[in-house]
Coordinates of C-alpha atoms in Angstrom, one line a residue:
X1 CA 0.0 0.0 0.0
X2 CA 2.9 2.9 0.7
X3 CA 4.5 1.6 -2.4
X4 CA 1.3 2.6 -4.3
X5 CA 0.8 5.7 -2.7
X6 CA 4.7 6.5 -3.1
X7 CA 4.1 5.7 -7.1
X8 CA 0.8 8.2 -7.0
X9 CA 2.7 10.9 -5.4
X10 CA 6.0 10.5 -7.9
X11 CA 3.0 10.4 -10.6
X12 CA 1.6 13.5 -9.2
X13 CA 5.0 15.1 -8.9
X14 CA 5.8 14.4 -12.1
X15 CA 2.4 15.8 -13.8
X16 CA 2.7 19.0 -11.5
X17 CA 6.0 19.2 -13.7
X18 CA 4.4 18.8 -16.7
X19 CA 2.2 21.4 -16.4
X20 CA 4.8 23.7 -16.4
X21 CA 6.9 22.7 -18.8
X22 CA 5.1 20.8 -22.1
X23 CA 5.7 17.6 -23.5
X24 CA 8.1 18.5 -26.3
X25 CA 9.9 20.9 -24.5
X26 CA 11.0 18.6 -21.6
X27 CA 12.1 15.8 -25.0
X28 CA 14.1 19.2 -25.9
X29 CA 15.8 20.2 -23.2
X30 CA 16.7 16.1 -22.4
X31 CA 18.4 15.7 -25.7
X32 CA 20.4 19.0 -25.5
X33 CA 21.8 17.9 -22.0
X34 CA 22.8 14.7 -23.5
X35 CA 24.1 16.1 -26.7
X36 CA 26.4 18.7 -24.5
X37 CA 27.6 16.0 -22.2
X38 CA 28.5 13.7 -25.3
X39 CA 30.3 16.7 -26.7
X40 CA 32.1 17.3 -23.8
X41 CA 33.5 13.6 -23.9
X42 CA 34.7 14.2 -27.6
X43 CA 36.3 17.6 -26.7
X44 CA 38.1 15.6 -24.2
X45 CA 41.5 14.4 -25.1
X46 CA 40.6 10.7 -23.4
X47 CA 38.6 10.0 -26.5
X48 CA 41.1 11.6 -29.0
X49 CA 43.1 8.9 -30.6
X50 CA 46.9 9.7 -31.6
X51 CA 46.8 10.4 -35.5
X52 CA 44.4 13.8 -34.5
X53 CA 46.7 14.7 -31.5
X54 CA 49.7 14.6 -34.2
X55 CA 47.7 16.3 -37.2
X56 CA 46.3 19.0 -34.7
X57 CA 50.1 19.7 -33.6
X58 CA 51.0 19.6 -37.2
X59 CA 48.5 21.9 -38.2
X60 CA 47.0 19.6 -40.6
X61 CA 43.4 19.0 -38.7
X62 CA 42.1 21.8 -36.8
X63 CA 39.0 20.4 -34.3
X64 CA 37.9 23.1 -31.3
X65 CA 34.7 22.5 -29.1
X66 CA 32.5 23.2 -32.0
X67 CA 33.4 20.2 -33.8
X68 CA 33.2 17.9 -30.6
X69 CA 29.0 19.4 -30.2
X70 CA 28.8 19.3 -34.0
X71 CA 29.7 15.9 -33.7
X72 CA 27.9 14.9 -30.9
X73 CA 24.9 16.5 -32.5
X74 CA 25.0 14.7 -35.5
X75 CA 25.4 11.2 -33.9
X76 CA 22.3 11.9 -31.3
X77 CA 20.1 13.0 -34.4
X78 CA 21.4 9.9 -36.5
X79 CA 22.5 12.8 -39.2
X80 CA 26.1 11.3 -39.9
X81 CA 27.5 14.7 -40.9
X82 CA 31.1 15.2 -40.1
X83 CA 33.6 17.9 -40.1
X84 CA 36.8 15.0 -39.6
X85 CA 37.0 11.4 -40.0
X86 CA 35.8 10.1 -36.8
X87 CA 37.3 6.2 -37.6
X88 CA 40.9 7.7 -37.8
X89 CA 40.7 10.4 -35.1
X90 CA 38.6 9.0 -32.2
X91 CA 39.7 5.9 -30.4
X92 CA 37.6 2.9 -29.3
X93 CA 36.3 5.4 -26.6
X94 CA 35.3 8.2 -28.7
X95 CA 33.8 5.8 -30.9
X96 CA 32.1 3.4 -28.2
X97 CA 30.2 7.5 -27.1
X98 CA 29.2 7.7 -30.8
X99 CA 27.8 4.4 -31.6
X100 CA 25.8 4.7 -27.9
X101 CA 24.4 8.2 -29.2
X102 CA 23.5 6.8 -32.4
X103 CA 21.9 3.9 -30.3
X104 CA 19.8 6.3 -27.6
X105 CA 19.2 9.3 -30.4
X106 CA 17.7 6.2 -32.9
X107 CA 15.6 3.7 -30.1
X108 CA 14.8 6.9 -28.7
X109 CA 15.9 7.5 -25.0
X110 CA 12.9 8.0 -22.8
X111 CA 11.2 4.5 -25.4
X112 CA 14.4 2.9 -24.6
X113 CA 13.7 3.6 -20.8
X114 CA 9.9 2.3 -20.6
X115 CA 11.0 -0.5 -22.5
X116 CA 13.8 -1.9 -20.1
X117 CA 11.6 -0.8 -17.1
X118 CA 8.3 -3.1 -18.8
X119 CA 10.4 -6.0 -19.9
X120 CA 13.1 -6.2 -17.2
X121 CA 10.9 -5.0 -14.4
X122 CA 7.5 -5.4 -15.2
X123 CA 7.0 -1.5 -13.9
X124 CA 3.7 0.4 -14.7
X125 CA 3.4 2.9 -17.5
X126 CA 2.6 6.0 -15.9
X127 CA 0.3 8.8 -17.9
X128 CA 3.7 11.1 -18.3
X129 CA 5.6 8.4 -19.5
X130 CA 2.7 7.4 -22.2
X131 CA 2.6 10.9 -23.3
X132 CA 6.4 11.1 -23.5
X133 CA 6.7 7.6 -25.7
X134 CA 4.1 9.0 -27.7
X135 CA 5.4 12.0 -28.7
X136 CA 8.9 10.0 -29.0
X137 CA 8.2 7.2 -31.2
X138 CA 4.8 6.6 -30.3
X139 CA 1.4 6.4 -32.1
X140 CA -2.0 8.3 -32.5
X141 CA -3.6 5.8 -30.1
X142 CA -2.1 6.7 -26.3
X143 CA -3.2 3.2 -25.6
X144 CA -1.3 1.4 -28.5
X145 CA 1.9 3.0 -27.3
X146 CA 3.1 0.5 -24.4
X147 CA 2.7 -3.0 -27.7
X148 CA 4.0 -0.8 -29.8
X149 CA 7.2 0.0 -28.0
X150 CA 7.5 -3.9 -27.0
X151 CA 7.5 -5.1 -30.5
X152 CA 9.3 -2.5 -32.3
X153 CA 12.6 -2.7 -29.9
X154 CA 12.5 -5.8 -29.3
X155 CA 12.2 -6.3 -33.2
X156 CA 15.1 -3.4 -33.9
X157 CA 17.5 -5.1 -31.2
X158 CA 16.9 -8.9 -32.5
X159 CA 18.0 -7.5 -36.2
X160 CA 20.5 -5.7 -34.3
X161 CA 22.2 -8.8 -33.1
X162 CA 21.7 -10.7 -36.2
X163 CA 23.5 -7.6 -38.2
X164 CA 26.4 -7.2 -36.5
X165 CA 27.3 -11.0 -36.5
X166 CA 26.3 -10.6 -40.5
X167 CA 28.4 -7.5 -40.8
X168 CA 31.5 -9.2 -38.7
X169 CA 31.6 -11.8 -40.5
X170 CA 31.4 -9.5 -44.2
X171 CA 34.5 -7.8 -42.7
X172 CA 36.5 -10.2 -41.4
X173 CA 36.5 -12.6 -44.8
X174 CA 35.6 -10.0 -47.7
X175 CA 38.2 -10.0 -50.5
X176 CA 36.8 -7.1 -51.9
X177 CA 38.4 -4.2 -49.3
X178 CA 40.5 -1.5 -51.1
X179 CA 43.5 -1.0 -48.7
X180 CA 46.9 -0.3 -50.0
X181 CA 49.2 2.5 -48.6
X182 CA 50.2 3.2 -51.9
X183 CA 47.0 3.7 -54.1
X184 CA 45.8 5.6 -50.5
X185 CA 48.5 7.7 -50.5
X186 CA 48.2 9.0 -54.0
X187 CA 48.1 13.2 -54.3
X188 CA 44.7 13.8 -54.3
X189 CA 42.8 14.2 -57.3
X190 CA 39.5 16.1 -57.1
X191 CA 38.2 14.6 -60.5
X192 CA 39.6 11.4 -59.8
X193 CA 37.5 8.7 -57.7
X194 CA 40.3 6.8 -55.5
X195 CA 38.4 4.3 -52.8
X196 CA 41.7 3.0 -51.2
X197 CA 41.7 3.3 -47.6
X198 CA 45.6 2.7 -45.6
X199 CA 46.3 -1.2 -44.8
X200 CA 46.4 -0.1 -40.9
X201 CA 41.9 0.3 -41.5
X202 CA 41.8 -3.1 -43.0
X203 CA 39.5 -5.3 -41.1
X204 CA 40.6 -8.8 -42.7
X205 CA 41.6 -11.4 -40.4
X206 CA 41.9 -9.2 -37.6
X207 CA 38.2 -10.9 -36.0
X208 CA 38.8 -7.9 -33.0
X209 CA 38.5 -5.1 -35.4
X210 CA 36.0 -7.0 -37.5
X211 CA 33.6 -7.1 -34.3
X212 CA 33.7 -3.5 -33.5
X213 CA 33.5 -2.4 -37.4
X214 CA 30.6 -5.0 -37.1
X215 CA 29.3 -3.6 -34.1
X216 CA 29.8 -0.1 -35.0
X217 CA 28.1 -0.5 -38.7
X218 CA 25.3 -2.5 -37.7
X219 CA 24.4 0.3 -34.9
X220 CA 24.9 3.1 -37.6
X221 CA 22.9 1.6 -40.5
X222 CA 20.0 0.2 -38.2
X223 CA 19.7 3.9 -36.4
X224 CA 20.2 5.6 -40.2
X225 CA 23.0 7.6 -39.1
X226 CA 25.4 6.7 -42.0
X227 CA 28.5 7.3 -39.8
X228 CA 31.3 4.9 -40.0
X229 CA 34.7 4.1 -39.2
X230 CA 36.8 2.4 -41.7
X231 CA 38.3 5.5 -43.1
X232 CA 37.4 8.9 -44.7
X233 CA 35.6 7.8 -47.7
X234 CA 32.2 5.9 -46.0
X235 CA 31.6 2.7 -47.9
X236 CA 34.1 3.5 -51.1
X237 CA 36.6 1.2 -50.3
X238 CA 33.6 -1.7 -50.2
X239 CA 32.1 -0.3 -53.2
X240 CA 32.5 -4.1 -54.8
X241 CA 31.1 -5.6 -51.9
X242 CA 27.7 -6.2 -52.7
X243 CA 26.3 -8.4 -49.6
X244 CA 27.4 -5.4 -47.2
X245 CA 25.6 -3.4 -49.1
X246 CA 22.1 -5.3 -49.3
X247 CA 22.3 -6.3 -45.5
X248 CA 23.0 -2.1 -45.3
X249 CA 20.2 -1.4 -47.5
X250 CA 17.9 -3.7 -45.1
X251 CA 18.9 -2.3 -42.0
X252 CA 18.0 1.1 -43.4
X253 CA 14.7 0.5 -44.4
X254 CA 13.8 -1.6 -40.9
X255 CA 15.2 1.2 -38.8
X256 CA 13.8 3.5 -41.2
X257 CA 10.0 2.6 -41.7
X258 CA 8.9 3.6 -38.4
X259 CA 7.3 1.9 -35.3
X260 CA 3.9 1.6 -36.1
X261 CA 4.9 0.2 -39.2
X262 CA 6.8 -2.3 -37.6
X263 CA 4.0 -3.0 -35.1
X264 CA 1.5 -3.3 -37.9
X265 CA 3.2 -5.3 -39.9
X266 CA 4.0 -7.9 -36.8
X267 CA 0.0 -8.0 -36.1
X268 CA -0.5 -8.6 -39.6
X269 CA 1.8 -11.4 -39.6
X270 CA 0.5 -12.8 -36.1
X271 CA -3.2 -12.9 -37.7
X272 CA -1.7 -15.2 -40.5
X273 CA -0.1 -17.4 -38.2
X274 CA -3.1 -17.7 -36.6
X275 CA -5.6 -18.2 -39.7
X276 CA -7.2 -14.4 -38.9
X277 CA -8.4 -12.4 -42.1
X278 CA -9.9 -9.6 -39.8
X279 CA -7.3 -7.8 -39.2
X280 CA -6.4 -5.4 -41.5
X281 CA -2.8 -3.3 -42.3
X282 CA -3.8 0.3 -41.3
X283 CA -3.3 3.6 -43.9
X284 CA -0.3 4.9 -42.4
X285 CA 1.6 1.5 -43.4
X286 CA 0.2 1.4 -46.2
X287 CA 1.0 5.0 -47.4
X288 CA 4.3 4.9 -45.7
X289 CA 5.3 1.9 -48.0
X290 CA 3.7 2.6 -51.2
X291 CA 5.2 6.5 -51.0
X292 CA 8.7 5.0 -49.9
X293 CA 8.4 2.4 -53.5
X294 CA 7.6 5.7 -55.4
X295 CA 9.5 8.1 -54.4
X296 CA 12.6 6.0 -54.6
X297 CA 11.4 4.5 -57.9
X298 CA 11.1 8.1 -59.4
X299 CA 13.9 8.9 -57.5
X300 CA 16.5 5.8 -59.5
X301 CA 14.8 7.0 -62.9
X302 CA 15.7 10.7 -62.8
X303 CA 19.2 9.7 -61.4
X304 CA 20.1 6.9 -64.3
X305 CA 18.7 9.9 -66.6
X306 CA 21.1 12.4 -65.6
X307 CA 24.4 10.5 -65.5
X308 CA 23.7 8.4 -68.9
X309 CA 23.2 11.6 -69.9
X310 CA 26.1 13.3 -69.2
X311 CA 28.7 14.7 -71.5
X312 CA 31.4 15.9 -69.0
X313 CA 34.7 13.3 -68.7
X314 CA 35.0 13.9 -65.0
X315 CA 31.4 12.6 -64.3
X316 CA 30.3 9.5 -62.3
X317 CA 29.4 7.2 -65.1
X318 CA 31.9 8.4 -67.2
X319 CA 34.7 7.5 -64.9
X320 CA 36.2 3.5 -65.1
X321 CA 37.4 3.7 -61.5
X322 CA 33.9 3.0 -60.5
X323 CA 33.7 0.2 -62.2
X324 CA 31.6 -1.6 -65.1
X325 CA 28.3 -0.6 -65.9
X326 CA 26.8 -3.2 -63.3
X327 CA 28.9 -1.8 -60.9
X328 CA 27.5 2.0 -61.7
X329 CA 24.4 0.8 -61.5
X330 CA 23.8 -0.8 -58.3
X331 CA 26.0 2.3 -57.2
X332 CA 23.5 4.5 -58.2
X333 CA 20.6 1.9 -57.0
X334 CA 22.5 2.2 -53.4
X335 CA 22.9 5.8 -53.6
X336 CA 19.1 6.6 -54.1
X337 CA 18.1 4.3 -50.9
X338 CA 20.7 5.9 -49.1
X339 CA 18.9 9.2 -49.2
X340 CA 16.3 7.8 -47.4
X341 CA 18.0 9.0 -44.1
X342 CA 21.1 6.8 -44.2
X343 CA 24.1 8.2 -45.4
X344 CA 26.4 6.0 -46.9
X345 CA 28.0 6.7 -49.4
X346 CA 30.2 4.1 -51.9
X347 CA 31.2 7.1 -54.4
X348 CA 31.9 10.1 -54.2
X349 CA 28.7 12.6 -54.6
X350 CA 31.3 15.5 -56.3
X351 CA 31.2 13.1 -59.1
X352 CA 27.2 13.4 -59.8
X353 CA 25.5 15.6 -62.0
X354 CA 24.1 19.1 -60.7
X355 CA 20.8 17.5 -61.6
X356 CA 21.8 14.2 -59.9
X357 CA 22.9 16.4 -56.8
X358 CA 19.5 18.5 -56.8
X359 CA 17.3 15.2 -56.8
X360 CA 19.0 13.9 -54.0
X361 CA 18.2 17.1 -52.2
X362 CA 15.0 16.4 -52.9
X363 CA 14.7 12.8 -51.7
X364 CA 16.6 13.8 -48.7
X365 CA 13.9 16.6 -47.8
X366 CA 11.4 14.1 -48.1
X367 CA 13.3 11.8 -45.7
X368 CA 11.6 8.4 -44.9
X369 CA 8.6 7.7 -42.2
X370 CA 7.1 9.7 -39.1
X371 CA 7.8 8.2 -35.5
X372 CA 11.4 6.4 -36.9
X373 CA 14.6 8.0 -36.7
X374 CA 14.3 9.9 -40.4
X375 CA 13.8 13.3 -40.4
X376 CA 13.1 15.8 -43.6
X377 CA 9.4 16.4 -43.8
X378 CA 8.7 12.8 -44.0
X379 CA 7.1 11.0 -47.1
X380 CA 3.6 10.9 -45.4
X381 CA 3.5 14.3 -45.6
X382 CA 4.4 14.3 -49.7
X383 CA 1.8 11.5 -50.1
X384 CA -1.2 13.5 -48.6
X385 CA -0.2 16.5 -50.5
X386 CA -0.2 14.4 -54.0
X387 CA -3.4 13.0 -53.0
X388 CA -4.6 16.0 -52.8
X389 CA -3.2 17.6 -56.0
X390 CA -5.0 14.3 -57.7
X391 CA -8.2 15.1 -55.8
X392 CA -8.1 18.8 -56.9
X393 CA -7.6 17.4 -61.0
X394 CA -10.5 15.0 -60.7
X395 CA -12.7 17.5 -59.2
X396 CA -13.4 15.8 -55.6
X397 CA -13.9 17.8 -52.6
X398 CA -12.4 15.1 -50.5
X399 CA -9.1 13.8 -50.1
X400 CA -9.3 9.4 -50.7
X401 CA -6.8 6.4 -49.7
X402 CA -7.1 2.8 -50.2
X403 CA -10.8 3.5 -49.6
X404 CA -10.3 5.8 -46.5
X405 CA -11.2 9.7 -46.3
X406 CA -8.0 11.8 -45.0
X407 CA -9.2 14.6 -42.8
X408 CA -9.0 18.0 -43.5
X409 CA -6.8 19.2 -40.8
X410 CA -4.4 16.4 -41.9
X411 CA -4.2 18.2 -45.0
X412 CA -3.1 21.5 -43.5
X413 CA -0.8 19.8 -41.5
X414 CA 0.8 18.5 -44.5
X415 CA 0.2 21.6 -46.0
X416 CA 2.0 23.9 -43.3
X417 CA 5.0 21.7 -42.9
X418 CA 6.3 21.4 -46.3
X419 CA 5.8 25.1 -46.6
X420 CA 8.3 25.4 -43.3
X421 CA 10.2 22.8 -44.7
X422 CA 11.2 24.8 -47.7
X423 CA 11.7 27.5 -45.6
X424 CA 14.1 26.4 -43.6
X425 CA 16.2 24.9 -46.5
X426 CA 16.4 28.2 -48.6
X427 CA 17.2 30.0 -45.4
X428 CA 19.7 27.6 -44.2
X429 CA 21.1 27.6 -48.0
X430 CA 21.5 31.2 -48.0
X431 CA 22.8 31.8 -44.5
X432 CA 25.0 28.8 -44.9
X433 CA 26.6 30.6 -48.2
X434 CA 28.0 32.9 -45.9
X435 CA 29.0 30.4 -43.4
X436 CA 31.3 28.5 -45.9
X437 CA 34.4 29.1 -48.1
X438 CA 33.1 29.0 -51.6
X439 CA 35.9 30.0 -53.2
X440 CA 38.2 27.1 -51.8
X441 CA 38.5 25.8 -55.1
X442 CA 39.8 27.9 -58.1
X443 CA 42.6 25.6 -57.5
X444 CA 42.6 22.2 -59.3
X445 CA 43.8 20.7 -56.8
X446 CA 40.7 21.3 -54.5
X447 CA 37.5 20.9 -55.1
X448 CA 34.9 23.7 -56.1
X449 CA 31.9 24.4 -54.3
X450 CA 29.0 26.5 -55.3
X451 CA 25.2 27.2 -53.1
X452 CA 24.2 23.8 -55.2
X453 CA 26.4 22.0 -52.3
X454 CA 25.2 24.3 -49.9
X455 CA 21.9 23.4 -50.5
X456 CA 22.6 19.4 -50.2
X457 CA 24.5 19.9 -47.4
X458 CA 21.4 21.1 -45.9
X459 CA 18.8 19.0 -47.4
X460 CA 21.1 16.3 -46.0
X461 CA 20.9 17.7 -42.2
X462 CA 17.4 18.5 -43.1
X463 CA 16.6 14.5 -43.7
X464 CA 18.8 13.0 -41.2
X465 CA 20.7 11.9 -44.1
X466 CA 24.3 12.7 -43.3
X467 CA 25.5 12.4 -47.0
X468 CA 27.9 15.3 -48.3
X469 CA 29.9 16.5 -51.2
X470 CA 32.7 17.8 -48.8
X471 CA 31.8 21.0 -47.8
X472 CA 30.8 20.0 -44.1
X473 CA 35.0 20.8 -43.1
X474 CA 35.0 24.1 -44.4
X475 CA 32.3 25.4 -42.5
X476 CA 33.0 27.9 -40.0
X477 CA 31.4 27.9 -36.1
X478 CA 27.9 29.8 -37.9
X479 CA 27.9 27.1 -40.7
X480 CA 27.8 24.3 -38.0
X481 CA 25.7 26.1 -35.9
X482 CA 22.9 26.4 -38.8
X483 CA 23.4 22.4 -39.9
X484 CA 22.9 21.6 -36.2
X485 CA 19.4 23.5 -35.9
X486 CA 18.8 21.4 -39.2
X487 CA 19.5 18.2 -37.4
X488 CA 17.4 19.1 -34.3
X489 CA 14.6 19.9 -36.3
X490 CA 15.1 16.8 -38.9
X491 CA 15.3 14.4 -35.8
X492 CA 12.0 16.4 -33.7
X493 CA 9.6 16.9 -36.5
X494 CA 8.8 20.3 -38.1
X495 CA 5.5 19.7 -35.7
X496 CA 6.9 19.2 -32.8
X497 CA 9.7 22.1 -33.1
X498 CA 6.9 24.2 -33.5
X499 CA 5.6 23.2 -30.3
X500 CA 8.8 23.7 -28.0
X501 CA 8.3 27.4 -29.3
X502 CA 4.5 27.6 -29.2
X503 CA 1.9 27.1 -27.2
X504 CA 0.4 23.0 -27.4
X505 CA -2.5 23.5 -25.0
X506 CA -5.8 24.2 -27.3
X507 CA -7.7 27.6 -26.2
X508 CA -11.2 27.6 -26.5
X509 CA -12.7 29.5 -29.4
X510 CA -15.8 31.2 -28.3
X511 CA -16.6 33.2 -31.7
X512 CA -15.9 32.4 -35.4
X513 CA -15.5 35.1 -38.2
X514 CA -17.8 35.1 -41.3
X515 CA -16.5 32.9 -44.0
X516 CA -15.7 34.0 -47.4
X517 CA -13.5 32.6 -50.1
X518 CA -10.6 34.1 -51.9
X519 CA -9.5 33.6 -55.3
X520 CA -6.2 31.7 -55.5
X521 CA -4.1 30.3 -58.6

């Protein structure tokens, strides 16, 4: 009996808390704590491993706090962004703190929490900690939320566990690694695709660095953080190995579909197991994956367009260091899924088209699906919006899917978020302009940005992605500090940044004004 009145009065405590501070805000304020205290780590010299203690003396890497929170920030949103090469200049410390932020910023910390305390303790979900969940990773139905956290990390861990051993093994026997000091070494060539890592990151045979480049990947891919730590070039030097890309491609799309897809999809298989037709897959599954096949379908043509097109030398497909043709194409293939959140990379996006480059923007400010760890306006958001364009042409007053009527205030929801959504890119492009050193490369030896990198540098903090052209190093403290708010807001939601700012609570409205239509169009 004082146990239960001890848990009514923490309840209590808790909701007297609450009603000062909302919802999203305390989710806010929590992951900026934890992203400073991560930071903090990374600024320490503990997790600095000895090649950036000798490049910083030489002069070679320059890394201040900034870097360490820009860092931190981008592994607790599950961006991937970078301004060094975090598999040469952290050691197994530092990258132990980034893989654990990609962990907690992906599961989602306070889902994480009610999840060990349910399945290891058997503890009571309290209303704060249902409202929290929700908002987190939850769904629409407050009463869903406590299944639907069971099933979906229990799901994400058991794929988890099954990666890593995959992606151990992949490293530890694959033939295919590009590692030579030589072919690494080379002068760098701007125009020139080189993949080679240094023998000293090759995983073969060594089963201990295998594990944690197992480990490490399976974490990153899973959470769609796209950060990695073989070298400086992401996936290149694996850009043959085709099973560690399809078991990266998979991981992506389970850690990126979202948790009530994942729980809908388990009841749907549960009510085959058990003979059950009643049961049926609800709308947001089923626009979440008909979007995704779409988008990325439209997504692979425009892309294959572009570079067959091509007629400059120093393009992607025009270059044999990539490859045969089958090799360019599942390149591209990979490349166009990545977008989706993840951020690998196996070429090197300079290399693309301009038109190649601004339809990857494009996928990456779509992002992937609400309630997972993509960000970008999400493609729920694109598919009501074409729904309703097709409404509009066929004359309906309603917006239809698979049979079901979308509500109204859906639509403006949709509606209002991809107009912030482009907001927030063009001003981040044009502030970011200033923030970065444009005219780095006049020389040939460098490479030469222009505000079309600016803008998929963005796009790409924007969607969670992490994928870049390059330009992430030579952004100055105001460059970072813009991609971070990009991150934040890509990992929260447009909707629920809103709210930190705003006020959630719903005011009664005790008059309405006279309608009248306007002409638009």
């Amino acid at each position: 009996m004082q146990k239960e009145q001890k848990r009514i009065r923490r309840e209590n405590w808790f909701l007297r808390i609450f009603k000062k501070i909302s919802i999203i805000k305390y989710i806010f304020l929590i992951y900026i704590l934890i992203t400073i205290l991560i930071s903090l780590f990374l600024f320490w010299p503990i997790t600095h491993s000895q090649y950036l203690k000798e490049h910083m003396s030489m002069g070679k890497i320059k890394f201040n706090y900034s870097d360490a929170f820009f860092i931190a920030a981008s592994a607790f949103s599950d961006t991937g962004l970078s301004t060094i090469p975090i598999g040469l200049c952290f050691n197994q410390f530092g990258q132990a703190l980034i893989a654990i932020s990609m962990l907690l910023g992906g599961f989602g910390i306070f889902t994480l929490k009610i999840y060990v305390l349910q399945t290891i303790f058997g503890t009571k979900l309290s209303v704060f900690d249902s409202q929290i969940t929700q908002v987190e990773r939850g769904s629409h139905n407050i009463g869903q939320t406590k299944k639907i956290i069971k099933i979906s990390i229990t799901t994400l861990l058991i794929t988890l566990l099954i990666t890593s051993f995959i992606f151990t093994i992949i490293f530890y026997t694959s033939p295919y690694g590009k590692f030579d000091n030589q072919e690494a070494l080379k002068p760098y060539n701007p125009f020139i695709f080189n993949p080679y890592e240094e023998m000293s990151q090759n995983p073969k045979g060594d089963f201990q660095k295998s594990l944690r480049y197992g480990i490490f990947h399976a974490i990153s891919s899973l959470n769609n953080a796209g950060f990695d730590i073989i070298g400086q070039k992401s996936l290149a030097p694996y850009n043959e190995e085709y099973a560690l890309q399809i078991f990266t491609l998979l991981s992506i799309f389970i850690g990126g579909i979202g948790y009530p897809v994942i729980y809908d999809i388990y009841r749907k298989i549960k009510s085959f197991s058990k003979h059950e037709t009643t049961y049926r897959i609800t709308l947001f599954t089923k626009l979440t994956l008909v979007t995704y096949l779409i988008v990325t379908a439209i997504g692979l043509l425009f892309t294959f367009t572009f570079e067959l097109s091509s007629k400059n030398e120093h393009s992607f497909w025009k270059q044999q260091s990539y490859g045969n043709n089958w090799a360019k194409t599942f390149a591209i293939y990979f490349q166009t899924k990545s977008t989706r959140s993840a951020g690998f990379a196996t070429i090197d996006y300079y290399h693309f088209t301009k038109q190649s480059l601004v339809i990857h923007s494009i996928l990456m400010f779509i992002g992937f699906s609400p309630a997972s760890t993509a960000g970008g306006i999400r493609n729920i958001t694109v598919s009501i919006l074409f729904l309703s364009a097709i409404s509009m042409i066929l004359g309906r007053k309603s917006v239809f899917a698979f049979k079901r009527q979308i509500g109204k205030q859906t639509l403006i929801k949709a509606i209002n978020i991809f107009t912030i959504g482009i907001i927030i890119v063009i001003l981040g492009t044009l502030l970011g302009a200033s923030a970065a050193n444009l005219n780095e490369g006049f020389d040939d030896s460098q490479k030469q940005f222009n505000m079309l990198h600016i803008l998929f540098e963005i796009c790409s903090a924007f969607g969670s992605s992490g994928l870049s052209t390059g330009i992430t190093p030579n952004m100055n403290a105001w460059g970072k500090l813009i991609l971070i708010i990009c991150m934040i807001i890509g990992q929260l939601g447009i909707q629920q940044t809103i709210l930190i700012w705003g006020n959630n609570r719903k005011k009664t409205e005790y008059y309405q004004y006279i309608y009248e239509d306007v002409a638009i169009g």
